[in-house]
PDB file of C-alpha atoms and ligand atoms in Angstrom:
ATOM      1  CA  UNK A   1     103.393  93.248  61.326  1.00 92.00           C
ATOM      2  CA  UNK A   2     100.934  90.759  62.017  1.00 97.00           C
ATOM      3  CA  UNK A   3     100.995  86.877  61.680  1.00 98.00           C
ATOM      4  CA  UNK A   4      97.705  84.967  61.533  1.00 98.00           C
ATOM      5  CA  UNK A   5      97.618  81.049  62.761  1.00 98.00           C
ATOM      6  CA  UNK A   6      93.806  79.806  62.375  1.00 98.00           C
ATOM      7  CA  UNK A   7      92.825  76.271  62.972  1.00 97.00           C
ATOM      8  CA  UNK A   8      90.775  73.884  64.822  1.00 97.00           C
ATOM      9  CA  UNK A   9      90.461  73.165  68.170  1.00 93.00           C
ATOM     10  CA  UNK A  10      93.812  72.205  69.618  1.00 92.00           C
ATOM     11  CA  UNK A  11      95.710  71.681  66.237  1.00 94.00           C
ATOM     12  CA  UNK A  12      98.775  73.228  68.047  1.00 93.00           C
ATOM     13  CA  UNK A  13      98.046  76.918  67.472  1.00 96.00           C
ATOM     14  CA  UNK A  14      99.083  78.203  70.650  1.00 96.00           C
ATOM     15  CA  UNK A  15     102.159  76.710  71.316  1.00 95.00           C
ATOM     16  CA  UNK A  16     103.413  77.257  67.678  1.00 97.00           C
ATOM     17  CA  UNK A  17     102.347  80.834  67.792  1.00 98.00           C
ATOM     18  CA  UNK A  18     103.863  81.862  71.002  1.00 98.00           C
ATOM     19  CA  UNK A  19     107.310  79.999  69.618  1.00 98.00           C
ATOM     20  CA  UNK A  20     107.439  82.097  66.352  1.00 98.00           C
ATOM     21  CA  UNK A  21     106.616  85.021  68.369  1.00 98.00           C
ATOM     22  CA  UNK A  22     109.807  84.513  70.134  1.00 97.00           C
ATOM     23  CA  UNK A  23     112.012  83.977  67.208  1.00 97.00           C
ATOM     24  CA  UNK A  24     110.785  86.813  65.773  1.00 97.00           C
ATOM     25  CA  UNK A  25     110.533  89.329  68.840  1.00 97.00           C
ATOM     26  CA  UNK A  26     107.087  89.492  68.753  1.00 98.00           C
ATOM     27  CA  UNK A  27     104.380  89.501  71.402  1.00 98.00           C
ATOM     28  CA  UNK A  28     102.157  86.228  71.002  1.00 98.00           C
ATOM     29  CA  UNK A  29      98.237  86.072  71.166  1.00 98.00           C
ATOM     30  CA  UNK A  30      95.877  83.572  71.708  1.00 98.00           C
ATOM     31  CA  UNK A  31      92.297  85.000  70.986  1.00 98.00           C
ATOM     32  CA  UNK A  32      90.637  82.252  72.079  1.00 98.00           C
ATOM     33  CA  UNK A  33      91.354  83.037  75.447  1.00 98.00           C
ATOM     34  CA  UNK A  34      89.191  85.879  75.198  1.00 98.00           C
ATOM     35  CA  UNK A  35      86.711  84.230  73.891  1.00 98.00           C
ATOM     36  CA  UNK A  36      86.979  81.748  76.748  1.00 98.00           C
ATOM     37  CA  UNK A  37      87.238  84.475  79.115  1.00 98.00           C
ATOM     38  CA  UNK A  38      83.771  86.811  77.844  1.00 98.00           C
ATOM     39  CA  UNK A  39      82.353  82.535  78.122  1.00 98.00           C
ATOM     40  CA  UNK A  40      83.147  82.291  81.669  1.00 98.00           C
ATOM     41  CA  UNK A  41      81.445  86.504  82.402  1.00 98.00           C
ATOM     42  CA  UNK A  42      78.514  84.690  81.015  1.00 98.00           C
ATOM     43  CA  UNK A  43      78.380  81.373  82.735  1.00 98.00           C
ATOM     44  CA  UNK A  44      79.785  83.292  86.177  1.00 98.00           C
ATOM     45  CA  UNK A  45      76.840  85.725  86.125  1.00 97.00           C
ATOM     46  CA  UNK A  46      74.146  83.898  84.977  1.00 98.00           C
ATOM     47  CA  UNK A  47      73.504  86.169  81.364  1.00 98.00           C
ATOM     48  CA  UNK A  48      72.623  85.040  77.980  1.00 94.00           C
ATOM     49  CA  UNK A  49      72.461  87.929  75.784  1.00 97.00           C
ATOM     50  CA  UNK A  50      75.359  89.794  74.614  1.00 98.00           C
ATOM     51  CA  UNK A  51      74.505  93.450  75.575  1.00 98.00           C
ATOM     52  CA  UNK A  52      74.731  91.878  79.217  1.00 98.00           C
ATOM     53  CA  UNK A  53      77.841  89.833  78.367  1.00 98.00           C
ATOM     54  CA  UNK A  54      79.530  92.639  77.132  1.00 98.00           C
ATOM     55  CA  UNK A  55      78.633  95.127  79.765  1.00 98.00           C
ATOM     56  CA  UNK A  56      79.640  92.924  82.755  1.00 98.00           C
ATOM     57  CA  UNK A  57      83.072  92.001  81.297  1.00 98.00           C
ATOM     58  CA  UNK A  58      83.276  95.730  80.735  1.00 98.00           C
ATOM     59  CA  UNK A  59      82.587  96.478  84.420  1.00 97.00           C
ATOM     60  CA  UNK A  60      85.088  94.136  85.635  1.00 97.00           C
ATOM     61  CA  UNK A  61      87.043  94.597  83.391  1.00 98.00           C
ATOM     62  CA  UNK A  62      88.517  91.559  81.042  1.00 98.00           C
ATOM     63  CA  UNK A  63      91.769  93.118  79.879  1.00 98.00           C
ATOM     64  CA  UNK A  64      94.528  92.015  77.237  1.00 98.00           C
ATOM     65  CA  UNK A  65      97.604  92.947  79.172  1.00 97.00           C
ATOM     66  CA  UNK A  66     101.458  92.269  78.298  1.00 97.00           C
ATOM     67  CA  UNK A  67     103.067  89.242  80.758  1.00 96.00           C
ATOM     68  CA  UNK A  68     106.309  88.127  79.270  1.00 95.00           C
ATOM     69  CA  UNK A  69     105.872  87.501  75.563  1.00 96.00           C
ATOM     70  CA  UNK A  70     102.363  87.094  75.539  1.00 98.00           C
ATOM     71  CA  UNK A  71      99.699  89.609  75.312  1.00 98.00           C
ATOM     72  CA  UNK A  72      97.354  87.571  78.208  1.00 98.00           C
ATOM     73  CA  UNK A  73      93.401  87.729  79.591  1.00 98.00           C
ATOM     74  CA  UNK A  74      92.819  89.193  82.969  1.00 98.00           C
ATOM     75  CA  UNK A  75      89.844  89.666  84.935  1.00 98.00           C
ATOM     76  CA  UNK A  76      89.998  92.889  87.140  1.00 97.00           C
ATOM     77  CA  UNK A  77      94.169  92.382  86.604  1.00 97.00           C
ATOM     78  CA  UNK A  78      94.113  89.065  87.667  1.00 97.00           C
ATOM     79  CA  UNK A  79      95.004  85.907  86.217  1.00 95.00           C
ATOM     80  CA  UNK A  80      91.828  83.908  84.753  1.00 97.00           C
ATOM     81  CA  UNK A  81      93.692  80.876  82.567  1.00 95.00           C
ATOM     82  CA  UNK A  82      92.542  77.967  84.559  1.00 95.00           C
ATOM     83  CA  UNK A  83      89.071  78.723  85.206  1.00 97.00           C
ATOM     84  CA  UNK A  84      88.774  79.062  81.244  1.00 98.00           C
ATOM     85  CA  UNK A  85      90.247  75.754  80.305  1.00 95.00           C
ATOM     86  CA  UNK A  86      87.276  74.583  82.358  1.00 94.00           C
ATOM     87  CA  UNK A  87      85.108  71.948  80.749  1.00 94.00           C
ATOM     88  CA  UNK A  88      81.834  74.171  81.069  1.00 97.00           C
ATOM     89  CA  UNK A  89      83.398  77.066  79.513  1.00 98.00           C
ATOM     90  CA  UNK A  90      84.788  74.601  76.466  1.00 95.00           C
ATOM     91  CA  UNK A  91      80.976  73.296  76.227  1.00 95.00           C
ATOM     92  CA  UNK A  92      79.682  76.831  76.457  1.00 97.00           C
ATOM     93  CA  UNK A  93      82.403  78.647  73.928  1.00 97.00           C
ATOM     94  CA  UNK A  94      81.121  77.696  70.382  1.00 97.00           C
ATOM     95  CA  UNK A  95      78.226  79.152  71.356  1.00 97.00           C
ATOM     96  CA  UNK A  96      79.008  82.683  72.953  1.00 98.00           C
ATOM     97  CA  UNK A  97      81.813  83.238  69.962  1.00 97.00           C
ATOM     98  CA  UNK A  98      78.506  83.216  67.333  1.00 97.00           C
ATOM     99  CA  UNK A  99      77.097  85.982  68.976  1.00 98.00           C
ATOM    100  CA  UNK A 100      78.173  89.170  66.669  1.00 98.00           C
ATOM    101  CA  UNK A 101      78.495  91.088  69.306  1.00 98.00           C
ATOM    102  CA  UNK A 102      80.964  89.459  71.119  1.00 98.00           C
ATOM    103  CA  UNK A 103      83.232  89.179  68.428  1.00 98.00           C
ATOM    104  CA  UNK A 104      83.448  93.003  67.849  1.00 98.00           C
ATOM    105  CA  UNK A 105      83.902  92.673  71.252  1.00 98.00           C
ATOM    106  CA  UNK A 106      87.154  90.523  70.830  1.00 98.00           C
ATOM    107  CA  UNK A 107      88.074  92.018  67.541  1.00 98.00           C
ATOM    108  CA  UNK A 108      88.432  95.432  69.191  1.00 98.00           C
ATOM    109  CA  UNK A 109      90.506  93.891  71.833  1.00 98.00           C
ATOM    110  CA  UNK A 110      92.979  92.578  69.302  1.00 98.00           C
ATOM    111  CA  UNK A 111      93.333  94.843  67.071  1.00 98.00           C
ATOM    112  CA  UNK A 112      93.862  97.621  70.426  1.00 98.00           C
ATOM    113  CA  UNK A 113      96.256  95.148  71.562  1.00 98.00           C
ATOM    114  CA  UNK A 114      97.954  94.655  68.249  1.00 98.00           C
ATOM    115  CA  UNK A 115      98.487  98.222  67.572  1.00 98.00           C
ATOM    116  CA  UNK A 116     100.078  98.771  70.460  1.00 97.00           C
ATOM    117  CA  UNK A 117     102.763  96.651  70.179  1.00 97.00           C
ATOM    118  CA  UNK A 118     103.407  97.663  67.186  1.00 96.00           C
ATOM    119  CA  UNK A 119     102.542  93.962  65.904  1.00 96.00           C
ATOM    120  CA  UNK A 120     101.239  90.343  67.051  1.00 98.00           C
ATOM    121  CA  UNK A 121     101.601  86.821  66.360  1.00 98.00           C
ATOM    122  CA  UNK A 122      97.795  85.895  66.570  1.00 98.00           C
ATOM    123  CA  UNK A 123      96.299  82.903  66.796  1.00 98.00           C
ATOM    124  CA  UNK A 124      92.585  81.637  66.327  1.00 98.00           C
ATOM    125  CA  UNK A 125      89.913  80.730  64.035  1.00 98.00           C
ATOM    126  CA  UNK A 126      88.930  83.899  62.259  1.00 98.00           C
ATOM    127  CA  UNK A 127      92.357  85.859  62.011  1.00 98.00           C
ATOM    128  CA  UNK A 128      93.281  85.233  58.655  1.00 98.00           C
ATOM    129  CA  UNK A 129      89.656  86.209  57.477  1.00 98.00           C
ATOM    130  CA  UNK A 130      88.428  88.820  59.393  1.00 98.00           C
ATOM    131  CA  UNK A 131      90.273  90.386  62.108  1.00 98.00           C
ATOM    132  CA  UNK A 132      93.429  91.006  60.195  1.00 98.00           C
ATOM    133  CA  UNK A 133      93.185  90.079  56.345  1.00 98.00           C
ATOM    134  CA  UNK A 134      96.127  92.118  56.170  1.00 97.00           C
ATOM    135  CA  UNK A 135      98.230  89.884  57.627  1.00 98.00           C
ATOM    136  CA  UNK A 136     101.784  89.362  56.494  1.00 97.00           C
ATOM    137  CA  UNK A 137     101.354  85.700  56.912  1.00 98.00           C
ATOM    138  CA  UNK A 138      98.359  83.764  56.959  1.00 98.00           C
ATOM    139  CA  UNK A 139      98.664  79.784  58.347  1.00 98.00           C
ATOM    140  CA  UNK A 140      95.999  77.020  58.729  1.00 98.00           C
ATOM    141  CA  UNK A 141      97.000  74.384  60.933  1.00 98.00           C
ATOM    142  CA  UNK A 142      94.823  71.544  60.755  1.00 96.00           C
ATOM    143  CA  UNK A 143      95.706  67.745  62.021  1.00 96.00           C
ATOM    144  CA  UNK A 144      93.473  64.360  62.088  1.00 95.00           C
ATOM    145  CA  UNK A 145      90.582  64.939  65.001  1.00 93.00           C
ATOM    146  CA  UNK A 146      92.284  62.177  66.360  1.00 92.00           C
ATOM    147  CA  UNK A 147      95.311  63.174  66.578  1.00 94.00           C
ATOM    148  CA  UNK A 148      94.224  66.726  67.931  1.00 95.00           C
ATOM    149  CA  UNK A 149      92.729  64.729  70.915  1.00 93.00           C
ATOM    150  CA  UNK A 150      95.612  63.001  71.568  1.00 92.00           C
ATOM    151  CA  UNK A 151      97.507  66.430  72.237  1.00 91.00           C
ATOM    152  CA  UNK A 152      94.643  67.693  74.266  1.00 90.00           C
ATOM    153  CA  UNK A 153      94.558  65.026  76.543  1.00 90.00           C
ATOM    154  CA  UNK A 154      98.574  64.474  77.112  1.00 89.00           C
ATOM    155  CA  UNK A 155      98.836  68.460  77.432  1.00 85.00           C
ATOM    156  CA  UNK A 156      95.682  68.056  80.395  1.00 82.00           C
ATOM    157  CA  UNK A 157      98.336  65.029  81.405  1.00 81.00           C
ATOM    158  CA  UNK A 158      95.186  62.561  81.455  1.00 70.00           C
ATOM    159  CA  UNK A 159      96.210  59.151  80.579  1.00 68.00           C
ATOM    160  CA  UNK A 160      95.242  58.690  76.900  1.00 73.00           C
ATOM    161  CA  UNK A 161      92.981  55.359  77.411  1.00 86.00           C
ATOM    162  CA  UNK A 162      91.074  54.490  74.114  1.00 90.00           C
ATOM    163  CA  UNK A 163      87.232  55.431  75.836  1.00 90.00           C
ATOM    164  CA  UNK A 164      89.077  58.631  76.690  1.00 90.00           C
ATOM    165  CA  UNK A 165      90.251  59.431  73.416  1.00 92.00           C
ATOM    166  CA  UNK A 166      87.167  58.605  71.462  1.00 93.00           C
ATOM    167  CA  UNK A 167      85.200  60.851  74.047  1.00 93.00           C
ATOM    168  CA  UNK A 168      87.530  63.942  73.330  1.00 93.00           C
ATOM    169  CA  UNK A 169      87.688  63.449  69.584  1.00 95.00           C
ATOM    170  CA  UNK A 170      83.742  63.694  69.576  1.00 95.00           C
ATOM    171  CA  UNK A 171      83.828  66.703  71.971  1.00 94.00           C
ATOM    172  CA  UNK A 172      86.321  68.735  69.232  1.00 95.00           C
ATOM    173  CA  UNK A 173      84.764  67.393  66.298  1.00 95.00           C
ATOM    174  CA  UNK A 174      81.086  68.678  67.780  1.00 95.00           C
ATOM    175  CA  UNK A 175      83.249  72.460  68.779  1.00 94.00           C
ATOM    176  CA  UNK A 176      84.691  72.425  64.818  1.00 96.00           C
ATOM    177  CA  UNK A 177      81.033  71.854  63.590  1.00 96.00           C
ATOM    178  CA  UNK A 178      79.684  74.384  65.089  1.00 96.00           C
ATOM    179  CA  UNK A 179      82.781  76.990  64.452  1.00 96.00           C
ATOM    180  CA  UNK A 180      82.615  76.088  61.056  1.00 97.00           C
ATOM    181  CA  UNK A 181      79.041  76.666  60.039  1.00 97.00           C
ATOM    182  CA  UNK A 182      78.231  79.507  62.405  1.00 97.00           C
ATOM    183  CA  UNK A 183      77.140  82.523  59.870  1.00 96.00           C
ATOM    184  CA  UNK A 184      79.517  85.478  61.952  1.00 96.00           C
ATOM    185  CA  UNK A 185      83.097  84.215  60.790  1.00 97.00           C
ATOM    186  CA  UNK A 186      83.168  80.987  60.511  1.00 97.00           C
ATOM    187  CA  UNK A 187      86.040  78.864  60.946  1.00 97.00           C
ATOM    188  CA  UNK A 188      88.014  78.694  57.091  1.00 97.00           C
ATOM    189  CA  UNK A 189      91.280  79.231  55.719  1.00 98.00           C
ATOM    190  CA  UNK A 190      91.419  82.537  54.220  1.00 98.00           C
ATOM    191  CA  UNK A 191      91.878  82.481  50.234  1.00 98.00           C
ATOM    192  CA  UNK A 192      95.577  83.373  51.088  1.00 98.00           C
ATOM    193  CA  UNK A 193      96.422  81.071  54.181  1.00 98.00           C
ATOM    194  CA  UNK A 194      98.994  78.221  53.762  1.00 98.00           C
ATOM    195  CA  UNK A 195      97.294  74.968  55.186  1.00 98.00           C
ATOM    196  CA  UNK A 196     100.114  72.886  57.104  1.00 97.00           C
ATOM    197  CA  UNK A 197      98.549  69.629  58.233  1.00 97.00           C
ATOM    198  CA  UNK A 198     100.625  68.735  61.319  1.00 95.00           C
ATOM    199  CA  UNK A 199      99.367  65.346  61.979  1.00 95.00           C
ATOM    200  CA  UNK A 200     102.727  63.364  61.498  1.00 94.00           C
ATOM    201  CA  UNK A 201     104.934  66.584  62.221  1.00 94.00           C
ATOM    202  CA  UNK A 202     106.185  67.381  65.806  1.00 92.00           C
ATOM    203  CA  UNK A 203     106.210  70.900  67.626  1.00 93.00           C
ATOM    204  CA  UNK A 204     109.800  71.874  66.569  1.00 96.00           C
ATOM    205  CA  UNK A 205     109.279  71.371  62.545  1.00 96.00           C
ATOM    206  CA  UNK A 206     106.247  72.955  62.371  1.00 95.00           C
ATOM    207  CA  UNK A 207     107.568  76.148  64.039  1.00 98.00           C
ATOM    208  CA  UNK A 208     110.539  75.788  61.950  1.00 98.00           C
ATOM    209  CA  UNK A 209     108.426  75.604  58.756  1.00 97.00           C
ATOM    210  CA  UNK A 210     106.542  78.705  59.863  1.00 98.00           C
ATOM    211  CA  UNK A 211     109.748  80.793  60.468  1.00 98.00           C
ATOM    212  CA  UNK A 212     111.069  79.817  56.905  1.00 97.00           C
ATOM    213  CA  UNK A 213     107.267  80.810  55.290  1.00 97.00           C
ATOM    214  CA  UNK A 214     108.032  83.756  56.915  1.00 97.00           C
ATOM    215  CA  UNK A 215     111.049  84.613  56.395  1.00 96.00           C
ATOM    216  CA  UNK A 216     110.148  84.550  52.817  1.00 95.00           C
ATOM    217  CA  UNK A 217     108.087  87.102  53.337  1.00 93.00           C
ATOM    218  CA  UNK A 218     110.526  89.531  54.071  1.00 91.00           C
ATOM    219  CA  UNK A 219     110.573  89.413  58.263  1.00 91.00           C
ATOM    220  CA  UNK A 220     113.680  89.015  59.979  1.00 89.00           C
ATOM    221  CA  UNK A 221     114.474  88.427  63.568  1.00 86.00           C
ATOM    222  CA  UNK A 222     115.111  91.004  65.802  1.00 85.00           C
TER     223      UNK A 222
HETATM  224  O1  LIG B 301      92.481  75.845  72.515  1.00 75.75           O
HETATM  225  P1  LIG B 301      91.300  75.339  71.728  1.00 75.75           P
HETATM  226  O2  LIG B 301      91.749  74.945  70.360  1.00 75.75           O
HETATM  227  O3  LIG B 301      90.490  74.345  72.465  1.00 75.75           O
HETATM  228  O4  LIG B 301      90.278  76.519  71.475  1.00 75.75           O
HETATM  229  P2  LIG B 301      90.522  78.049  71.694  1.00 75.75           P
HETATM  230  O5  LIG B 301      91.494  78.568  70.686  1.00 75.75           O
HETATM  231  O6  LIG B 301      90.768  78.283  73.141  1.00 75.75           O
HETATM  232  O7  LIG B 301      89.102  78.664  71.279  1.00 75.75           O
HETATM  233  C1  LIG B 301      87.942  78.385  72.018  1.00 75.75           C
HETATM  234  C2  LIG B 301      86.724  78.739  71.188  1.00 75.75           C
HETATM  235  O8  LIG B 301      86.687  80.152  70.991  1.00 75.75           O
HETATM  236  C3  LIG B 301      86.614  78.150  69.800  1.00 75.75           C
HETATM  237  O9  LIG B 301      86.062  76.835  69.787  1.00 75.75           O
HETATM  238  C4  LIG B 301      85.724  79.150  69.076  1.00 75.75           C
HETATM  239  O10 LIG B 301      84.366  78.905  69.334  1.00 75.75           O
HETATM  240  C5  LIG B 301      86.093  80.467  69.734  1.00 75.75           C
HETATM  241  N1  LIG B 301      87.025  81.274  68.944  1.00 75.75           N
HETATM  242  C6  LIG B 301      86.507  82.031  67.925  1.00 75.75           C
HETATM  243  O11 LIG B 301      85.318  81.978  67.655  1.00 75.75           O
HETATM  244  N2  LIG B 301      87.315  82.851  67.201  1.00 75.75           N
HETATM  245  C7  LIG B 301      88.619  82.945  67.462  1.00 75.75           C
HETATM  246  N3  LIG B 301      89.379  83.778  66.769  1.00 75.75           N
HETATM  247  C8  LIG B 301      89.189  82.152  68.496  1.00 75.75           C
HETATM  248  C9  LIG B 301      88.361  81.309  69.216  1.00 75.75           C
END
């Protein structure tokens, strides 16, 4: 039973997913953590091609491991999420996730992971598409760039000065570029995805309006 939020960057994909996970007892994944993580390998060590990527976060290794509700990235078991929110990992990512390699790479990861548990609330840019276009449900979540920035920078807890804000806006708008028209699945709703523009809707209603799509299609809470 899989569930497949896709969107830009920070249109609210995370903290929606893990919340539906919960109502429905599922575990929650954000994939772009691995692809943050396999960013940082390469940055960390220096390497630019993906055979060397992949073999040195093989080595170490970066893991998908259960912590709570979440399915979460670990280097060599530990903890990695703060030196991947880093802002030379977010300049580097765009980049590293076109490399073909890397995403069988990730894709392997998730759909190992998924399997597992038996199911997965997923969220990312390429779900609905091409990791599981079997999906149950398929959501695009897309808001106003500026808007987006606004809930990057009050999540970071920066104050959200105008200069600030028109600085981050051109830093996601230059990340959904590239996503978008990379040739290896690019960032699109799939054929079948339900596009919820979130822009004037808060946290609460647009989990709500996922459970309901959802329950519509037949899944229940545990
Ligand atoms: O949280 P934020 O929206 O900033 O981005 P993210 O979900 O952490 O993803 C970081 C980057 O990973 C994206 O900009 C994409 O380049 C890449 N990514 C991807 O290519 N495919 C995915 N399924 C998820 C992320």
């Amino acid at each position: 039973m899989i569930i497949a939020i896709d969107g830009p960057a920070a249109s609210g994909k995370s903290s929606t997913g893990a919340l539906v996970a919960r109502h429905f007892g599922l575990v929650h994944v954000d994939s772009g953590a691995l692809y943050r993580a396999i960013t940082w390998v390469a940055l960390t060590f220096g390497l630019d091609d993906a055979t060397g990527i992949i073999a040195a976060a093989e080595s170490l290794p970066i893991t998908l491991e259960r912590h709570d509700g979440d399915l979460v990235v670990r280097s060599a078991g530990q903890p990695i999420d703060e030196a991947i929110r880093d802002a030379a990992v977010t300049a580097h990512v765009s980049a590293v996730s076109a490399l073909p390699a890397i995403r069988d790479w990730a894709n392997r990861l998730l759909r190992d992971g998924a399997r597992r548990e038996g199911g997965a609330v997923v969220d990312g840019r390429d779900i609905g598409t091409v990791v599981f276009p079997e999906a149950a449900l398929k959501v695009f979540l897309t808001a106003t760039p500026a808007a987006r920035a606004k809930r990057r920078l009050l999540q970071r807890g920066t104050m959200v000065e105008q200069a600030e804000l028109w600085r981050e806006t051109a830093l996601l708008a230059e990340r959904d570029h590239r996503d978008s028209t990379r040739a290896v699945a690019p960032l699109r709703p799939a054929d079948d995805a339900i596009v919820l523009d979130t822009t004037a809707l808060d946290l609460a209603s647009q989990v709500a309006r996922i459970i309901d799509l959802a329950r519509d299609r037949g899944l229940s809470a545990p």
